[in-house]
Amino acid sequence: MDKIRAQYDAILEKQGSHIDISQMGIDNLIVDEAHLFKNLAFETSMEKIAGLGNQQGSNRARDLFIKTR
């Protein structure tokens, strides 16, 4: 988990300064078609377990995670 968090932090640092949602006065965020963003990267020591999905995750899910973090 720390490795993934470090990767996301590195991506955020490359983007420079950003505006936080709380600074914009937004209370809620509703994502339509949320199933398109469900494949976020994860780490596990288990292999070949049905239903775990792709450990690398998708760029779309990572992008939404970073934008809503």
Protein backbone atom coordinates (compact mmCIF):
# COMPACT_ATOMS: atom_id res chain seq x y z
CA MET A 1 0.00 0.00 0.00
CA ASP A 2 2.87 2.36 0.79
CA LYS A 3 4.37 1.70 -2.64
CA ILE A 4 1.12 2.64 -4.40
CA ARG A 5 0.68 5.73 -2.21
CA ALA A 6 4.25 6.79 -3.07
CA GLN A 7 3.47 6.41 -6.79
CA TYR A 8 0.34 8.57 -6.47
CA ASP A 9 2.23 11.18 -4.44
CA ALA A 10 4.93 11.29 -7.14
CA ILE A 11 2.26 11.90 -9.79
CA LEU A 12 0.72 14.68 -7.70
CA GLU A 13 4.12 16.34 -7.26
CA LYS A 14 4.63 16.37 -11.04
CA GLN A 15 1.33 18.20 -11.48
CA GLY A 16 2.47 21.04 -9.26
CA SER A 17 0.04 23.07 -7.21
CA HIS A 18 -3.61 22.12 -7.40
CA ILE A 19 -6.91 23.38 -6.10
CA ASP A 20 -8.52 21.24 -3.41
CA ILE A 21 -12.24 20.48 -3.76
CA SER A 22 -12.81 21.89 -0.27
CA GLN A 23 -11.40 25.22 -1.48
CA MET A 24 -13.99 25.27 -4.28
CA GLY A 25 -16.95 24.89 -1.90
CA ILE A 26 -18.07 21.53 -3.32
CA ASP A 27 -19.80 19.30 -0.76
CA ASN A 28 -20.63 16.24 -2.89
CA LEU A 29 -19.31 14.64 -6.03
CA ILE A 30 -21.47 12.18 -7.95
CA VAL A 31 -19.79 10.01 -10.59
CA ASP A 32 -22.05 8.71 -13.33
CA GLU A 33 -21.06 5.32 -14.74
CA ALA A 34 -18.85 4.71 -11.68
CA HIS A 35 -18.26 1.09 -12.72
CA LEU A 36 -15.85 2.44 -15.35
CA PHE A 37 -13.53 3.63 -12.55
CA LYS A 38 -13.49 0.53 -10.32
CA ASN A 39 -10.09 -0.94 -11.22
CA LEU A 40 -7.76 0.92 -8.85
CA ALA A 41 -4.28 -0.60 -8.39
CA PHE A 42 -3.61 -2.76 -5.33
CA GLU A 43 -0.89 -4.94 -3.80
CA THR A 44 -1.29 -8.46 -2.43
CA SER A 45 0.90 -11.47 -1.77
CA MET A 46 -1.79 -13.81 -3.12
CA GLU A 47 -1.62 -15.04 -6.70
CA LYS A 48 -4.18 -16.49 -9.09
CA ILE A 49 -7.19 -15.67 -6.90
CA ALA A 50 -10.41 -15.42 -8.89
CA GLY A 51 -12.05 -12.01 -8.83
CA LEU A 52 -9.04 -9.94 -7.76
CA GLY A 53 -8.68 -8.30 -11.16
CA ASN A 54 -5.64 -6.53 -12.55
CA GLN A 55 -3.13 -5.45 -9.89
CA GLN A 56 -1.85 -2.63 -12.11
CA GLY A 57 -5.29 -1.03 -12.19
CA SER A 58 -6.49 1.31 -14.89
CA ASN A 59 -5.32 4.81 -15.76
CA ARG A 60 -8.94 5.97 -15.69
CA ALA A 61 -9.43 4.79 -12.09
CA ARG A 62 -6.10 6.27 -10.98
CA ASP A 63 -6.96 9.60 -12.63
CA LEU A 64 -10.33 9.80 -10.86
CA PHE A 65 -8.72 8.83 -7.53
CA ILE A 66 -6.12 11.58 -7.86
CA LYS A 67 -8.69 14.19 -8.88
CA THR A 68 -11.03 13.36 -6.00
CA ARG A 69 -8.43 12.76 -3.32
